[in-house]
mmCIF file of C-alpha atoms in Angstrom:
data_model
loop_
_atom_site.group_PDB
_atom_site.id
_atom_site.type_symbol
_atom_site.label_atom_id
_atom_site.label_comp_id
_atom_site.label_asym_id
_atom_site.label_seq_id
_atom_site.Cartn_x
_atom_site.Cartn_y
_atom_site.Cartn_z
ATOM 1 C CA MET A 25 -151.108 -169.215 -115.042
ATOM 2 C CA ARG A 26 -150.222 -166.233 -117.200
ATOM 3 C CA GLY A 27 -146.660 -166.367 -115.846
ATOM 4 C CA ALA A 28 -146.144 -169.860 -117.250
ATOM 5 C CA ARG A 29 -147.436 -168.682 -120.639
ATOM 6 C CA ILE A 30 -145.056 -165.725 -120.624
ATOM 7 C CA ALA A 31 -142.234 -168.163 -119.930
ATOM 8 C CA GLY A 32 -143.096 -169.776 -123.271
ATOM 9 C CA LEU A 33 -142.599 -166.477 -125.082
ATOM 10 C CA LEU A 34 -139.297 -165.856 -123.302
ATOM 11 C CA ILE A 35 -138.133 -169.348 -124.264
ATOM 12 C CA ARG A 36 -139.015 -168.743 -127.902
ATOM 13 C CA GLN A 37 -137.267 -165.321 -127.962
ATOM 14 C CA ALA A 38 -134.101 -166.697 -126.366
ATOM 15 C CA ARG A 39 -134.068 -169.756 -128.646
ATOM 16 C CA LEU A 40 -134.385 -167.627 -131.798
ATOM 17 C CA ARG A 41 -131.661 -165.235 -130.599
ATOM 18 C CA ARG A 42 -129.347 -168.242 -130.374
ATOM 19 C CA ASP A 43 -130.633 -169.673 -133.650
ATOM 20 C CA TRP A 44 -131.390 -172.992 -131.983
ATOM 21 C CA SER A 45 -133.884 -175.524 -133.256
ATOM 22 C CA GLN A 46 -136.764 -176.720 -131.117
ATOM 23 C CA ASP A 47 -135.419 -180.266 -131.342
ATOM 24 C CA GLY A 48 -132.047 -179.215 -129.987
ATOM 25 C CA LEU A 49 -133.432 -177.141 -127.151
ATOM 26 C CA CYS A 50 -135.928 -179.658 -125.788
ATOM 27 C CA LEU A 51 -133.747 -182.789 -126.118
ATOM 28 C CA GLY A 52 -134.100 -184.785 -122.908
ATOM 29 C CA ILE A 53 -136.649 -182.339 -121.462
ATOM 30 C CA CYS A 54 -139.852 -182.625 -123.502
ATOM 31 C CA THR A 55 -141.032 -183.354 -127.041
ATOM 32 C CA PRO A 56 -140.646 -180.785 -129.840
ATOM 33 C CA SER A 57 -144.417 -180.686 -130.302
ATOM 34 C CA TYR A 58 -144.914 -179.876 -126.621
ATOM 35 C CA LEU A 59 -142.223 -177.172 -126.797
ATOM 36 C CA SER A 60 -144.031 -175.663 -129.794
ATOM 37 C CA LYS A 61 -147.227 -175.423 -127.742
ATOM 38 C CA ILE A 62 -145.329 -173.891 -124.839
ATOM 39 C CA GLU A 63 -143.805 -171.229 -127.084
ATOM 40 C CA GLN A 64 -147.206 -170.356 -128.534
ATOM 41 C CA GLY A 65 -148.800 -170.076 -125.108
ATOM 42 C CA LYS A 66 -151.071 -173.052 -125.811
ATOM 43 C CA ALA A 67 -149.577 -175.176 -123.043
ATOM 44 C CA GLU A 68 -148.518 -174.266 -119.533
ATOM 45 C CA PRO A 69 -145.396 -176.231 -118.603
ATOM 46 C CA SER A 70 -144.650 -177.358 -115.091
ATOM 47 C CA PRO A 71 -142.197 -175.234 -113.079
ATOM 48 C CA GLU A 72 -139.596 -177.971 -113.543
ATOM 49 C CA VAL A 73 -139.864 -177.987 -117.346
ATOM 50 C CA THR A 74 -139.833 -174.173 -117.464
ATOM 51 C CA GLU A 75 -136.691 -174.021 -115.343
ATOM 52 C CA LEU A 76 -134.883 -176.707 -117.365
ATOM 53 C CA LEU A 77 -135.623 -175.066 -120.739
ATOM 54 C CA LEU A 78 -134.598 -171.610 -119.591
ATOM 55 C CA ARG A 79 -131.502 -172.899 -117.828
ATOM 56 C CA ARG A 80 -130.395 -174.571 -121.052
ATOM 57 C CA LEU A 81 -130.766 -171.165 -122.695
ATOM 58 C CA GLY A 82 -128.608 -169.570 -119.993
ATOM 59 C CA LEU A 83 -131.521 -167.897 -118.202
ATOM 60 C CA VAL A 84 -132.717 -168.183 -114.614
ATOM 61 C CA TRP A 85 -136.496 -168.249 -114.145
ATOM 62 C CA ILE A 86 -137.767 -166.310 -111.104
ATOM 63 C CA PRO A 87 -141.145 -167.958 -110.424
ATOM 64 C CA GLU A 88 -142.266 -165.726 -107.544
ATOM 65 C CA PRO A 89 -140.758 -162.241 -107.975
ATOM 66 C CA GLU A 90 -141.349 -159.285 -105.689
ATOM 67 C CA ASP A 91 -144.732 -157.649 -106.184
ATOM 68 C CA LEU A 92 -144.686 -154.469 -108.314
ATOM 69 C CA LYS A 93 -148.075 -153.268 -107.082
ATOM 70 C CA PRO A 94 -146.720 -150.037 -105.496
ATOM 71 C CA CYS A 95 -145.197 -149.045 -108.828
ATOM 72 C CA TRP A 96 -148.388 -149.817 -110.740
ATOM 73 C CA ASN A 97 -150.497 -147.910 -108.214
ATOM 74 C CA ALA A 98 -148.278 -144.842 -108.583
ATOM 75 C CA LEU A 99 -148.427 -144.972 -112.384
ATOM 76 C CA LEU A 100 -152.165 -145.553 -112.656
ATOM 77 C CA SER A 101 -152.956 -142.776 -110.177
ATOM 78 C CA GLY A 102 -150.735 -140.233 -111.940
ATOM 79 C CA SER A 103 -148.522 -139.830 -108.883
ATOM 80 C CA PRO A 104 -145.148 -138.138 -109.492
ATOM 81 C CA GLY A 105 -143.819 -140.699 -107.021
ATOM 82 C CA PHE A 106 -143.983 -143.267 -109.823
ATOM 83 C CA PHE A 107 -140.507 -142.361 -111.044
ATOM 84 C CA LEU A 108 -138.856 -142.744 -107.643
ATOM 85 C CA CYS A 109 -140.785 -145.964 -107.037
ATOM 86 C CA TYR A 110 -139.605 -147.334 -110.389
ATOM 87 C CA GLU A 111 -135.997 -146.425 -109.618
ATOM 88 C CA GLN A 112 -136.113 -148.057 -106.199
ATOM 89 C CA LEU A 113 -138.249 -151.105 -106.917
ATOM 90 C CA VAL A 114 -137.714 -151.986 -110.574
ATOM 91 C CA LEU A 115 -134.331 -150.754 -111.778
ATOM 92 C CA PRO A 116 -132.217 -152.668 -109.213
ATOM 93 C CA GLN A 117 -133.783 -155.982 -110.244
ATOM 94 C CA GLN A 118 -134.751 -155.249 -113.846
ATOM 95 C CA GLU A 119 -132.613 -158.022 -115.295
ATOM 96 C CA ARG A 120 -133.973 -160.624 -112.863
ATOM 97 C CA LEU A 121 -137.577 -159.588 -113.396
ATOM 98 C CA ALA A 122 -137.167 -159.765 -117.174
ATOM 99 C CA CYS A 123 -137.140 -163.557 -116.781
ATOM 100 C CA SER A 124 -140.164 -163.898 -114.527
ATOM 101 C CA PRO A 125 -143.972 -163.827 -114.726
ATOM 102 C CA LEU A 126 -143.615 -160.010 -114.515
ATOM 103 C CA ALA A 127 -141.619 -159.697 -117.758
ATOM 104 C CA ALA A 128 -144.423 -157.831 -119.548
ATOM 105 C CA ASP A 129 -144.910 -155.534 -116.544
ATOM 106 C CA ILE A 130 -141.237 -154.601 -116.695
ATOM 107 C CA LEU A 131 -141.452 -153.616 -120.351
ATOM 108 C CA LEU A 132 -144.655 -151.612 -119.917
ATOM 109 C CA LEU A 133 -143.413 -149.784 -116.833
ATOM 110 C CA ALA A 134 -140.152 -148.969 -118.635
ATOM 111 C CA ALA A 135 -142.102 -147.423 -121.542
ATOM 112 C CA PHE A 136 -143.891 -145.035 -119.188
ATOM 113 C CA TYR A 137 -140.803 -144.349 -117.074
ATOM 114 C CA THR A 138 -138.713 -143.269 -120.066
ATOM 115 C CA ASP A 139 -141.680 -141.373 -121.550
ATOM 116 C CA THR A 140 -140.892 -142.872 -124.954
ATOM 117 C CA MET A 141 -144.403 -144.311 -125.310
ATOM 118 C CA GLN A 142 -142.754 -147.182 -127.163
ATOM 119 C CA PRO A 143 -145.157 -150.131 -127.404
ATOM 120 C CA LEU A 144 -144.146 -153.738 -126.908
ATOM 121 C CA SER A 145 -143.551 -155.838 -129.981
ATOM 122 C CA GLU A 146 -146.764 -157.471 -131.212
ATOM 123 C CA GLU A 147 -145.575 -160.953 -130.280
ATOM 124 C CA TRP A 148 -146.265 -160.038 -126.646
ATOM 125 C CA GLU A 149 -149.944 -159.278 -127.175
ATOM 126 C CA PRO A 150 -151.370 -162.832 -126.849
ATOM 127 C CA PHE A 151 -149.638 -163.064 -123.472
ATOM 128 C CA LEU A 152 -150.936 -159.777 -121.987
ATOM 129 C CA SER A 153 -153.730 -159.340 -119.475
ATOM 130 C CA THR A 154 -156.675 -157.098 -120.379
ATOM 131 C CA ARG A 155 -155.175 -154.167 -118.493
ATOM 132 C CA GLN A 156 -151.752 -154.688 -120.027
ATOM 133 C CA LEU A 157 -153.294 -154.847 -123.484
ATOM 134 C CA ALA A 158 -155.184 -151.609 -122.804
ATOM 135 C CA LEU A 159 -151.881 -149.938 -121.931
ATOM 136 C CA GLN A 160 -150.297 -151.467 -125.032
ATOM 137 C CA ARG A 161 -153.055 -149.960 -127.196
ATOM 138 C CA ALA A 162 -152.454 -146.592 -125.550
ATOM 139 C CA LEU A 163 -148.742 -146.832 -126.327
ATOM 140 C CA GLN A 164 -149.736 -147.545 -129.937
ATOM 141 C CA GLY A 165 -152.017 -144.488 -129.996
ATOM 142 C CA ARG A 166 -155.105 -146.675 -130.437
ATOM 143 C CA TRP A 167 -157.036 -144.773 -127.795
ATOM 144 C CA ASP A 168 -160.575 -145.955 -128.487
ATOM 145 C CA GLU A 169 -159.518 -149.605 -128.342
ATOM 146 C CA ALA A 170 -157.618 -148.949 -125.120
ATOM 147 C CA ALA A 171 -160.666 -147.375 -123.466
ATOM 148 C CA ARG A 172 -162.916 -150.231 -124.561
ATOM 149 C CA LEU A 173 -160.557 -152.753 -122.987
ATOM 150 C CA GLU A 174 -160.395 -150.877 -119.673
ATOM 151 C CA PRO A 175 -161.444 -147.219 -119.218
ATOM 152 C CA LEU A 176 -158.608 -146.202 -116.924
ATOM 153 C CA PRO A 177 -158.300 -142.491 -115.998
ATOM 154 C CA LEU A 178 -154.628 -142.744 -116.972
ATOM 155 C CA LEU A 179 -155.557 -143.619 -120.563
ATOM 156 C CA SER A 180 -157.858 -140.603 -120.914
ATOM 157 C CA SER A 181 -155.253 -138.263 -119.467
ATOM 158 C CA LEU A 182 -152.570 -139.606 -121.816
ATOM 159 C CA HIS A 183 -154.942 -139.298 -124.765
ATOM 160 C CA GLY A 184 -155.682 -135.698 -123.831
ATOM 161 C CA LYS A 185 -151.980 -134.936 -123.517
ATOM 162 C CA ALA A 186 -151.323 -136.449 -126.956
ATOM 163 C CA LEU A 187 -154.089 -134.332 -128.494
ATOM 164 C CA TYR A 188 -152.711 -131.210 -126.807
ATOM 165 C CA THR A 189 -149.225 -131.922 -128.159
ATOM 166 C CA LYS A 190 -150.663 -132.197 -131.683
ATOM 167 C CA GLY A 191 -152.504 -128.889 -131.290
ATOM 168 C CA GLU A 192 -155.991 -130.413 -131.311
ATOM 169 C CA TYR A 193 -157.017 -128.232 -128.399
ATOM 170 C CA THR A 194 -160.809 -128.418 -128.546
ATOM 171 C CA THR A 195 -160.865 -132.208 -128.616
ATOM 172 C CA ALA A 196 -158.103 -132.328 -125.996
ATOM 173 C CA ILE A 197 -160.203 -130.221 -123.622
ATOM 174 C CA GLU A 198 -163.153 -132.614 -123.936
ATOM 175 C CA VAL A 199 -160.993 -135.684 -123.325
ATOM 176 C CA LEU A 200 -159.170 -134.063 -120.416
ATOM 177 C CA ARG A 201 -162.447 -133.024 -118.779
ATOM 178 C CA ASP A 202 -163.534 -136.674 -118.859
ATOM 179 C CA ALA A 203 -160.147 -137.721 -117.502
ATOM 180 C CA TYR A 204 -160.452 -135.184 -114.675
ATOM 181 C CA ARG A 205 -163.874 -136.498 -113.678
ATOM 182 C CA SER A 206 -162.664 -140.110 -113.805
ATOM 183 C CA ALA A 207 -159.606 -139.228 -111.723
ATOM 184 C CA ALA A 208 -161.821 -137.462 -109.178
ATOM 185 C CA ASP A 209 -164.094 -140.504 -108.944
ATOM 186 C CA ALA A 210 -161.062 -142.753 -108.441
ATOM 187 C CA GLY A 211 -159.494 -140.440 -105.863
ATOM 188 C CA TYR A 212 -156.394 -139.538 -107.903
ATOM 189 C CA PRO A 213 -155.565 -135.911 -106.957
ATOM 190 C CA HIS A 214 -152.241 -135.799 -108.805
ATOM 191 C CA MET A 215 -153.938 -136.832 -112.038
ATOM 192 C CA MET A 216 -156.675 -134.254 -111.415
ATOM 193 C CA LEU A 217 -153.926 -131.637 -111.116
ATOM 194 C CA SER A 218 -152.184 -132.629 -114.353
ATOM 195 C CA CYS A 219 -155.511 -132.621 -116.228
ATOM 196 C CA ARG A 220 -156.337 -129.124 -114.985
ATOM 197 C CA ILE A 221 -152.910 -127.849 -116.007
ATOM 198 C CA LEU A 222 -153.244 -129.350 -119.481
ATOM 199 C CA ILE A 223 -156.754 -127.920 -119.921
ATOM 200 C CA GLY A 224 -155.387 -124.532 -118.904
ATOM 201 C CA ASN A 225 -152.543 -124.927 -121.399
ATOM 202 C CA CYS A 226 -155.081 -125.684 -124.135
ATOM 203 C CA TYR A 227 -156.970 -122.487 -123.390
ATOM 204 C CA SER A 228 -153.659 -120.632 -123.200
ATOM 205 C CA ASP A 229 -152.689 -121.737 -126.691
ATOM 206 C CA LEU A 230 -156.170 -120.767 -127.891
ATOM 207 C CA GLY A 231 -155.634 -117.319 -126.409
ATOM 208 C CA ARG A 232 -158.613 -117.685 -124.090
ATOM 209 C CA MET A 233 -156.967 -116.126 -121.071
ATOM 210 C CA GLU A 234 -159.987 -116.025 -118.773
ATOM 211 C CA GLU A 235 -160.680 -119.750 -119.131
ATOM 212 C CA MET A 236 -156.996 -120.518 -118.762
ATOM 213 C CA MET A 237 -156.854 -118.610 -115.486
ATOM 214 C CA THR A 238 -159.975 -120.396 -114.206
ATOM 215 C CA HIS A 239 -158.354 -123.795 -114.645
ATOM 216 C CA PHE A 240 -154.946 -122.627 -113.452
ATOM 217 C CA SER A 241 -156.565 -121.249 -110.287
ATOM 218 C CA VAL A 242 -158.083 -124.656 -109.481
ATOM 219 C CA ALA A 243 -154.782 -126.343 -110.369
ATOM 220 C CA GLU A 244 -152.868 -123.980 -108.092
ATOM 221 C CA HIS A 245 -155.101 -124.851 -105.127
ATOM 222 C CA LEU A 246 -154.588 -128.560 -105.848
ATOM 223 C CA ALA A 247 -150.824 -128.131 -106.191
ATOM 224 C CA GLU A 248 -150.626 -126.224 -102.909
ATOM 225 C CA ALA A 249 -152.681 -128.890 -101.123
ATOM 226 C CA LEU A 250 -150.422 -131.606 -102.534
ATOM 227 C CA GLY A 251 -147.226 -129.670 -101.851
ATOM 228 C CA ASP A 252 -146.329 -129.971 -105.537
ATOM 229 C CA THR A 253 -143.782 -127.190 -105.996
ATOM 230 C CA ASP A 254 -142.868 -128.266 -109.527
ATOM 231 C CA SER A 255 -146.466 -127.875 -110.713
ATOM 232 C CA LEU A 256 -146.762 -124.506 -108.966
ATOM 233 C CA ALA A 257 -143.669 -123.301 -110.832
ATOM 234 C CA SER A 258 -145.065 -124.625 -114.126
ATOM 235 C CA LEU A 259 -148.386 -122.854 -113.566
ATOM 236 C CA ARG A 260 -146.744 -119.522 -112.865
ATOM 237 C CA TYR A 261 -144.450 -119.856 -115.869
ATOM 238 C CA ASN A 262 -147.340 -120.711 -118.200
ATOM 239 C CA THR A 263 -149.401 -117.801 -116.931
ATOM 240 C CA ALA A 264 -146.589 -115.321 -117.539
ATOM 241 C CA ALA A 265 -145.754 -116.835 -120.945
ATOM 242 C CA THR A 266 -149.387 -116.495 -122.020
ATOM 243 C CA GLN A 267 -149.498 -112.878 -120.878
ATOM 244 C CA LEU A 268 -146.435 -112.214 -122.988
ATOM 245 C CA GLN A 269 -147.920 -114.013 -125.980
ATOM 246 C CA LEU A 270 -151.070 -111.885 -125.696
ATOM 247 C CA GLY A 271 -149.072 -108.662 -125.845
ATOM 248 C CA GLN A 272 -148.981 -107.937 -122.105
ATOM 249 C CA PRO A 273 -145.232 -107.815 -121.361
ATOM 250 C CA GLU A 274 -145.765 -105.469 -118.428
ATOM 251 C CA LYS A 275 -147.756 -108.220 -116.668
ATOM 252 C CA ALA A 276 -145.261 -110.973 -117.527
ATOM 253 C CA LEU A 277 -142.129 -109.029 -116.580
ATOM 254 C CA PRO A 278 -142.479 -109.240 -112.758
ATOM 255 C CA TYR A 279 -142.470 -113.045 -112.932
ATOM 256 C CA PHE A 280 -139.564 -113.496 -115.343
ATOM 257 C CA SER A 281 -137.425 -110.815 -113.673
ATOM 258 C CA SER A 282 -137.863 -112.248 -110.162
ATOM 259 C CA LEU A 283 -136.610 -115.812 -110.743
ATOM 260 C CA PRO A 284 -133.491 -116.581 -108.647
ATOM 261 C CA HIS A 285 -132.179 -119.241 -111.046
ATOM 262 C CA PRO A 286 -133.738 -118.613 -114.475
ATOM 263 C CA SER A 287 -133.600 -121.272 -117.177
ATOM 264 C CA PHE A 288 -132.894 -120.662 -120.842
ATOM 265 C CA LEU A 289 -136.622 -120.279 -121.614
ATOM 266 C CA ASP A 290 -137.087 -117.935 -118.640
ATOM 267 C CA LEU A 291 -134.297 -115.675 -119.912
ATOM 268 C CA HIS A 292 -135.523 -115.852 -123.504
ATOM 269 C CA LYS A 293 -138.915 -114.593 -122.422
ATOM 270 C CA LEU A 294 -137.376 -112.014 -120.086
ATOM 271 C CA ALA A 295 -135.450 -110.617 -123.062
ATOM 272 C CA ILE A 296 -138.661 -110.418 -125.093
ATOM 273 C CA CYS A 297 -140.477 -108.658 -122.226
ATOM 274 C CA HIS A 298 -137.770 -105.995 -122.132
ATOM 275 C CA GLU A 299 -137.664 -105.816 -125.937
ATOM 276 C CA GLN A 300 -141.387 -105.163 -126.193
ATOM 277 C CA LEU A 301 -141.266 -102.601 -123.388
ATOM 278 C CA GLY A 302 -138.409 -100.732 -125.107
ATOM 279 C CA HIS A 303 -135.768 -101.717 -122.533
ATOM 280 C CA ARG A 304 -133.011 -102.418 -125.050
ATOM 281 C CA GLU A 305 -130.047 -102.734 -122.672
ATOM 282 C CA GLN A 306 -131.902 -104.993 -120.242
ATOM 283 C CA ALA A 307 -133.053 -107.159 -123.174
ATOM 284 C CA LEU A 308 -129.499 -107.529 -124.472
ATOM 285 C CA ALA A 309 -128.289 -108.437 -120.976
ATOM 286 C CA ALA A 310 -130.908 -111.188 -120.744
ATOM 287 C CA VAL A 311 -129.912 -112.501 -124.189
ATOM 288 C CA GLN A 312 -126.250 -112.575 -123.179
ATOM 289 C CA GLN A 313 -127.055 -114.463 -119.978
ATOM 290 C CA ALA A 314 -129.227 -116.960 -121.880
ATOM 291 C CA GLU A 315 -126.536 -117.625 -124.491
ATOM 292 C CA SER A 316 -124.490 -119.534 -121.924
ATOM 293 C CA LEU A 317 -127.448 -121.881 -121.302
ATOM 294 C CA THR A 318 -128.308 -122.877 -124.859
ATOM 295 C CA ALA A 319 -128.446 -126.637 -125.360
ATOM 296 C CA CYS A 320 -129.127 -126.947 -129.100
ATOM 297 C CA GLU A 321 -128.986 -125.099 -132.397
ATOM 298 C CA THR A 322 -132.677 -124.181 -132.297
ATOM 299 C CA GLU A 323 -132.220 -122.413 -128.960
ATOM 300 C CA ARG A 324 -129.239 -120.518 -130.341
ATOM 301 C CA GLN A 325 -131.359 -119.436 -133.309
ATOM 302 C CA MET A 326 -134.174 -118.283 -131.029
ATOM 303 C CA LEU A 327 -131.773 -116.038 -129.141
ATOM 304 C CA ALA A 328 -130.053 -114.825 -132.288
ATOM 305 C CA LEU A 329 -133.400 -113.571 -133.618
ATOM 306 C CA VAL A 330 -134.038 -111.527 -130.464
ATOM 307 C CA ARG A 331 -130.538 -110.056 -130.651
ATOM 308 C CA TYR A 332 -130.993 -109.282 -134.361
ATOM 309 C CA ARG A 333 -134.186 -107.329 -133.676
ATOM 310 C CA LEU A 334 -132.480 -105.384 -130.890
ATOM 311 C CA GLU A 335 -129.460 -104.510 -133.019
ATOM 312 C CA HIS A 336 -131.220 -103.811 -136.355
ATOM 313 C CA ALA A 337 -134.061 -101.325 -136.206
ATOM 314 C CA ASP A 338 -135.131 -102.090 -139.779
ATOM 315 C CA TYR A 339 -135.093 -105.883 -139.304
ATOM 316 C CA LEU A 340 -138.528 -106.370 -140.889
ATOM 317 C CA HIS A 341 -137.074 -105.342 -144.240
ATOM 318 C CA ASP A 342 -133.808 -107.245 -143.847
ATOM 319 C CA SER A 343 -133.733 -110.447 -145.917
ATOM 320 C CA ALA A 344 -131.056 -111.989 -143.659
ATOM 321 C CA TYR A 345 -133.402 -111.685 -140.685
ATOM 322 C CA GLY A 346 -136.285 -113.140 -142.691
ATOM 323 C CA ALA A 347 -134.240 -116.158 -143.763
ATOM 324 C CA GLN A 348 -133.136 -116.866 -140.173
ATOM 325 C CA LEU A 349 -136.658 -116.376 -138.844
ATOM 326 C CA LEU A 350 -138.337 -118.717 -141.313
ATOM 327 C CA ASP A 351 -135.640 -121.380 -140.910
ATOM 328 C CA CYS A 352 -135.983 -121.283 -137.116
ATOM 329 C CA PHE A 353 -139.776 -121.432 -137.333
ATOM 330 C CA ARG A 354 -139.621 -124.485 -139.631
ATOM 331 C CA GLN A 355 -137.369 -126.241 -137.146
ATOM 332 C CA LEU A 356 -139.750 -125.412 -134.312
ATOM 333 C CA GLN A 357 -142.666 -126.828 -136.301
ATOM 334 C CA GLU A 358 -140.770 -130.064 -136.951
ATOM 335 C CA THR A 359 -139.441 -130.510 -133.425
ATOM 336 C CA TYR A 360 -141.678 -128.915 -130.813
ATOM 337 C CA PRO A 361 -145.379 -129.090 -129.819
ATOM 338 C CA MET A 362 -147.705 -126.675 -131.566
ATOM 339 C CA GLY A 363 -148.242 -124.610 -128.423
ATOM 340 C CA PHE A 364 -144.520 -123.927 -128.097
ATOM 341 C CA THR A 365 -144.192 -123.101 -131.787
ATOM 342 C CA ARG A 366 -147.253 -120.866 -131.681
ATOM 343 C CA PHE A 367 -145.501 -118.461 -129.323
ATOM 344 C CA HIS A 368 -143.171 -117.532 -132.201
ATOM 345 C CA LEU A 369 -145.951 -117.102 -134.763
ATOM 346 C CA GLN A 370 -146.336 -113.353 -134.195
ATOM 347 C CA TRP A 371 -142.877 -112.561 -135.593
ATOM 348 C CA VAL A 372 -143.392 -114.677 -138.717
ATOM 349 C CA LEU A 373 -146.738 -112.999 -139.404
ATOM 350 C CA ALA A 374 -145.169 -109.573 -138.860
ATOM 351 C CA TRP A 375 -142.465 -110.481 -141.388
ATOM 352 C CA TYR A 376 -144.982 -111.652 -143.975
ATOM 353 C CA LYS A 377 -147.127 -108.541 -143.504
ATOM 354 C CA ALA A 378 -144.180 -106.139 -143.742
ATOM 355 C CA ASN A 379 -143.074 -107.813 -146.965
ATOM 356 C CA ARG A 380 -146.603 -108.107 -148.425
ATOM 357 C CA GLN A 381 -146.512 -111.903 -148.410
ATOM 358 C CA TYR A 382 -150.189 -112.176 -147.528
ATOM 359 C CA ARG A 383 -150.776 -115.570 -149.111
ATOM 360 C CA GLN A 384 -148.066 -117.159 -146.968
ATOM 361 C CA ALA A 385 -149.527 -115.487 -143.892
ATOM 362 C CA CYS A 386 -152.989 -116.883 -144.644
ATOM 363 C CA ARG A 387 -151.613 -120.370 -145.177
ATOM 364 C CA LEU A 388 -149.768 -120.205 -141.886
ATOM 365 C CA LEU A 389 -152.844 -119.023 -139.998
ATOM 366 C CA GLU A 390 -154.748 -122.042 -141.279
ATOM 367 C CA GLU A 391 -152.291 -124.289 -139.382
ATOM 368 C CA PHE A 392 -152.824 -122.586 -136.025
ATOM 369 C CA PRO A 393 -155.928 -121.822 -133.944
ATOM 370 C CA VAL A 394 -156.874 -118.171 -134.098
ATOM 371 C CA ILE A 395 -156.336 -116.060 -130.993
#
């Protein structure tokens, strides 16, 4: 049984944490050589031996824990219900399950729940099932190996998301198309929805508005059928943000000005809509409202740049503005996905052009897909 083998790893980890010798731990229970085999997963101890070793280490072995299948089904299908399922099924008994045959499951599920994509330490790998090892490879970013082990739709969708985050839009679209087809074959509508949204986001960041709208239209129908209000809100935000990025503030304004409880990003883009339409007072009002919602220094800088442009007509020839702009843009590049950073590219290029810094502009354009 794989559970008995995992017990060997848990015994070894607990023994090393206490800096105990094998001889001391197994005295009166089994031989040191047998304990060595147990710890390496080369021998499967009886339930009695497992319990005695772990009890000596201060741990209680749970040989038949509650099944986590509902949680796994939610994760593998891309269901947003995964998070609630994890909180209800796993979190209340996380400590107990950490000393059970499901110990590896607990660690893997936690990695996806926290969205850290933090892989397990390599010492776990000999004790993982094929599916668990595929997920481990995905957490390590070893996508091809993960797919060879088990071609799960989840792995393709995560790979596509990772490519999108890095700005590799063309490759991301191909991977996400495959993920969408696999999710459709498996009957995973929530994963189909997330793939469509990500494909649309890729086309958005490429400036290919027509293709973006095609995928967003399909995604909107899926979201409505699923009753997914969060995805519907995301789709409408992304559409308006893309319109603004493409120089169509008059099309984006109705969305950003109609939100009952706008977020910082909503207000930031509302201010830019008004700025680009020449509505100075409305833009300043949006900036002032957004200033109370800033959560970090980068957000404060983003707002300060909008305010600076509104209050200084000759900002393109003001070195103070240029220094703030370039510093903010560097921070965005270091911290945020390329798509988010790309929204701010137009102001950096305008600064370079106004100050005849054409070489810097060309270098910057090489880093971003051309709209």
